[in-house]
Tab-separated table of C-alpha atoms in Angstrom:
chain	number	residue	atom	x	y	z
A	170	SER	CA	190.033	98.125	62.126
A	171	LEU	CA	189.091	99.467	65.530
A	172	ASN	CA	190.556	96.468	67.308
A	173	LEU	CA	192.889	97.529	70.163
A	174	ASP	CA	193.964	93.975	71.051
A	175	SER	CA	197.257	93.110	69.295
A	176	ALA	CA	196.406	89.391	69.517
A	177	GLU	CA	193.584	89.960	67.024
A	178	PHE	CA	193.963	90.711	63.318
A	179	SER	CA	194.213	94.461	62.642
A	180	TYR	CA	194.273	96.268	59.329
A	181	ASP	CA	194.338	99.750	57.824
A	182	CYS	CA	193.544	100.752	54.228
A	183	SER	CA	193.951	104.111	52.519
A	184	ALA	CA	193.344	105.744	49.160
A	185	GLY	CA	194.133	109.212	47.873
A	186	TYR	CA	194.364	111.303	44.749
A	187	ASP	CA	195.963	114.649	44.012
A	188	HIS	CA	196.258	116.695	40.834
A	189	LEU	CA	199.003	119.235	40.146
A	190	ILE	CA	198.872	121.834	37.371
A	191	ASN	CA	201.937	123.892	36.489
A	192	THR	CA	201.405	126.799	34.091
A	193	VAL	CA	204.483	128.458	32.593
A	194	PRO	CA	204.949	131.582	30.465
A	195	GLY	CA	203.701	131.002	26.924
A	196	ASP	CA	200.538	129.276	28.150
A	197	ASP	CA	202.114	125.821	28.380
A	198	ARG	CA	200.359	123.679	30.971
A	199	PHE	CA	201.991	120.691	32.591
A	200	SER	CA	199.955	118.507	34.927
A	201	GLN	CA	200.206	115.312	36.904
A	202	GLY	CA	197.618	113.055	38.503
A	203	HIS	CA	198.740	110.932	41.460
A	204	LEU	CA	196.708	107.950	42.670
A	205	ALA	CA	197.851	106.403	45.967
A	206	LEU	CA	196.569	103.123	47.423
A	207	GLY	CA	197.904	101.497	50.567
A	208	GLY	CA	197.220	99.066	53.319
A	209	SER	CA	198.716	97.315	56.283
A	210	MET	CA	197.783	94.272	58.331
A	211	ALA	CA	199.301	92.685	61.417
A	212	ARG	CA	198.626	90.195	64.177
A	213	LEU	CA	200.281	88.798	67.291
A	214	PHE	CA	201.245	85.181	66.580
A	215	GLU	CA	203.136	82.868	68.969
A	216	GLY	CA	204.570	85.872	70.854
A	217	PHE	CA	205.726	87.668	67.677
A	218	TYR	CA	203.985	90.598	66.016
A	219	ALA	CA	203.900	89.850	62.271
A	220	GLY	CA	202.424	91.703	59.356
A	221	ALA	CA	202.972	93.523	56.091
A	222	GLU	CA	202.430	96.876	54.421
A	223	VAL	CA	201.553	97.259	50.739
A	224	SER	CA	201.361	100.440	48.660
A	225	PHE	CA	200.838	101.460	45.039
A	226	ASP	CA	201.478	104.957	43.655
A	227	ASN	CA	200.692	105.816	40.027
A	228	TYR	CA	201.680	109.136	38.401
A	229	SER	CA	200.069	110.053	35.067
A	230	PHE	CA	200.916	113.126	32.988
A	231	THR	CA	199.428	115.329	30.279
A	232	ASP	CA	200.788	115.077	26.735
A	233	THR	CA	202.812	118.294	27.187
A	234	VAL	CA	205.083	116.522	29.689
A	235	LYS	CA	205.981	113.947	26.989
A	236	GLN	CA	206.480	111.119	29.429
A	237	LYS	CA	204.799	107.792	30.119
A	238	SER	CA	203.142	107.231	33.463
A	239	ARG	CA	205.349	106.323	36.441
A	240	TYR	CA	204.515	103.948	39.262
A	241	VAL	CA	205.904	102.416	42.437
A	242	PHE	CA	204.533	99.221	43.980
A	243	SER	CA	205.995	98.143	47.308
A	244	ALA	CA	205.466	95.356	49.825
A	245	SER	CA	207.052	95.333	53.278
A	246	PRO	CA	206.633	92.189	55.400
A	247	PHE	CA	207.908	92.299	58.995
A	248	ILE	CA	208.143	90.374	62.246
A	249	LYS	CA	208.764	92.105	65.599
A	250	LYS	CA	209.194	91.238	69.231
A	251	SER	CA	209.609	93.548	72.175
A	252	THR	CA	210.213	93.179	75.919
A	253	ASP	CA	211.257	95.622	78.640
A	254	GLN	CA	214.898	94.641	78.115
A	255	TRP	CA	215.206	94.319	74.304
A	256	ASN	CA	213.397	94.638	70.983
A	257	PHE	CA	213.991	93.641	67.376
A	258	ASN	CA	212.413	94.004	63.956
A	259	LEU	CA	213.161	91.792	60.941
A	260	GLY	CA	211.740	92.911	57.649
A	261	ALA	CA	212.385	93.991	54.107
A	262	THR	CA	210.878	96.243	51.473
A	263	ILE	CA	210.466	95.014	47.914
A	264	ALA	CA	209.749	97.870	45.501
A	265	LEU	CA	208.926	97.656	41.802
A	266	GLU	CA	209.476	101.037	40.149
A	267	ARG	CA	208.919	102.348	36.652
A	268	ASP	CA	210.548	105.744	36.639
A	269	LEU	CA	211.871	107.662	33.617
A	270	VAL	CA	212.745	104.543	31.607
A	271	SER	CA	210.261	102.240	29.897
A	272	SER	CA	211.074	99.079	31.871
A	273	ALA	CA	210.394	98.479	35.557
A	274	LYS	CA	213.225	98.111	38.081
A	275	LEU	CA	213.158	95.947	41.212
A	276	HIS	CA	214.638	97.238	44.485
A	277	LEU	CA	215.223	95.265	47.681
A	278	TYR	CA	215.809	97.181	50.929
A	279	PRO	CA	216.554	95.681	54.354
A	280	ASP	CA	214.499	96.743	57.381
A	281	VAL	CA	216.279	95.358	60.438
A	282	SER	CA	216.597	96.942	63.872
A	283	PHE	CA	217.684	95.875	67.330
A	284	GLY	CA	217.784	97.588	70.697
A	285	PHE	CA	218.455	96.714	74.307
A	286	SER	CA	218.419	98.343	77.691
A	287	ILE	CA	221.832	99.038	79.237
A	288	VAL	CA	220.448	100.679	82.382
A	289	PRO	CA	216.693	100.005	82.664
A	290	GLU	CA	214.580	103.150	82.183
A	291	TYR	CA	217.693	105.350	81.830
A	292	LEU	CA	219.925	104.157	78.975
A	293	ARG	CA	219.133	102.182	75.787
A	294	PHE	CA	221.246	101.230	72.771
A	295	PHE	CA	219.714	100.910	69.298
A	296	THR	CA	220.916	100.065	65.817
A	297	ALA	CA	219.190	99.723	62.445
A	298	LEU	CA	219.917	98.680	58.872
A	299	ASN	CA	217.358	99.812	56.301
A	300	GLY	CA	216.710	101.627	53.031
A	301	LYS	CA	213.928	103.218	51.027
A	302	LEU	CA	212.826	104.511	47.650
A	303	GLU	CA	211.991	108.219	47.696
A	304	VAL	CA	209.665	109.455	44.938
A	305	ASN	CA	210.695	112.834	43.524
A	306	ASP	CA	207.383	114.098	42.193
A	307	PRO	CA	206.921	117.820	41.354
A	308	LEU	CA	205.387	118.607	44.768
A	309	THR	CA	208.418	117.150	46.577
A	310	VAL	CA	210.912	118.935	44.316
A	311	ALA	CA	209.161	122.317	44.566
A	312	ALA	CA	208.849	121.960	48.352
A	313	MET	CA	212.630	121.512	48.615
A	314	ASN	CA	213.400	124.337	46.177
A	315	PRO	CA	210.524	126.651	45.184
A	316	PHE	CA	212.788	128.455	42.689
A	317	VAL	CA	213.170	125.577	40.197
A	318	VAL	CA	212.568	126.502	36.561
A	319	PRO	CA	208.909	125.686	35.663
A	320	ASP	CA	209.670	124.386	32.155
A	321	GLY	CA	208.378	120.818	32.484
A	322	SER	CA	211.695	119.372	33.666
A	323	LEU	CA	210.153	119.398	37.138
A	324	PHE	CA	208.158	116.332	36.041
A	325	LYS	CA	211.267	114.430	34.878
A	326	VAL	CA	213.334	114.154	38.044
A	327	PRO	CA	214.455	110.552	38.776
A	328	ASN	CA	213.522	108.915	42.061
A	329	THR	CA	216.100	108.681	44.859
A	330	SER	CA	217.157	105.248	46.102
A	331	HIS	CA	218.517	105.098	49.644
A	332	SER	CA	220.001	101.652	49.015
A	333	LEU	CA	221.509	101.310	52.476
A	334	VAL	CA	221.160	103.323	55.693
A	335	VAL	CA	223.086	102.153	58.768
A	336	SER	CA	222.400	103.885	62.071
A	337	ALA	CA	223.159	103.397	65.763
A	338	GLY	CA	222.918	105.372	68.931
A	339	LEU	CA	222.041	105.779	72.566
A	340	LYS	CA	218.918	107.264	74.070
A	341	GLY	CA	217.919	107.806	77.627
A	342	ASN	CA	216.099	109.514	80.401
A	343	SER	CA	217.904	112.175	82.432
A	344	GLY	CA	215.952	111.277	85.554
A	345	ILE	CA	214.802	114.880	86.051
A	346	GLY	CA	212.013	115.007	83.477
A	347	GLY	CA	214.029	115.144	80.259
A	348	THR	CA	215.181	112.759	77.548
A	349	TRP	CA	218.230	112.743	75.277
A	350	LEU	CA	219.384	111.062	72.082
A	351	ILE	CA	222.832	110.624	70.491
A	352	SER	CA	222.996	108.843	67.137
A	353	GLY	CA	224.941	108.550	63.931
A	354	SER	CA	224.172	107.162	60.500
A	355	TYR	CA	225.784	106.324	57.168
A	356	SER	CA	223.812	106.253	53.901
A	357	MET	CA	224.419	105.049	50.355
A	358	ILE	CA	222.195	107.118	48.042
A	359	ASN	CA	221.633	107.068	44.256
A	360	ASN	CA	220.078	109.994	42.325
A	361	MET	CA	219.937	112.305	45.331
A	362	LEU	CA	217.721	115.321	44.704
A	363	PHE	CA	219.761	118.473	43.859
């Protein structure tokens, strides 16, 4: 939508497709098709900004990969409120994933954040509790390490689940035209890439 007023309903939809072909010595060809659909909608309601994001990613492979298609469907509802002194976000991400196994797996990730002003315009505190599912498709894996062996195993890397990420910090304005940020985080991660 082209609506700039947050009190009105706003939305955004997207679609995309990419195709990857990996040829290895011996004339073996491995390929993947990736269809991505997504959308978000939000509206100001009773002083709160509420909405949701939805996405669907499907990965299909040629017979040489010897793997069924993979997919990730996710929905992320949220409610936010912000003032000059404080802000918060309450939300969650529900993800249904079929990865390397035949059955789908359900993930639930928190998406909660809170911040407040300690010294207005100069010092703010923030904290967040969230998580995410990171898809390890061949493009992602090769971008992190272009020297991986191109034998088809590139298409069989499990997804990474950031089941919990806790972060907090301070950010501020120096008063002489600069900004600064100090933060720390702790993550619980399953199937981390490499």
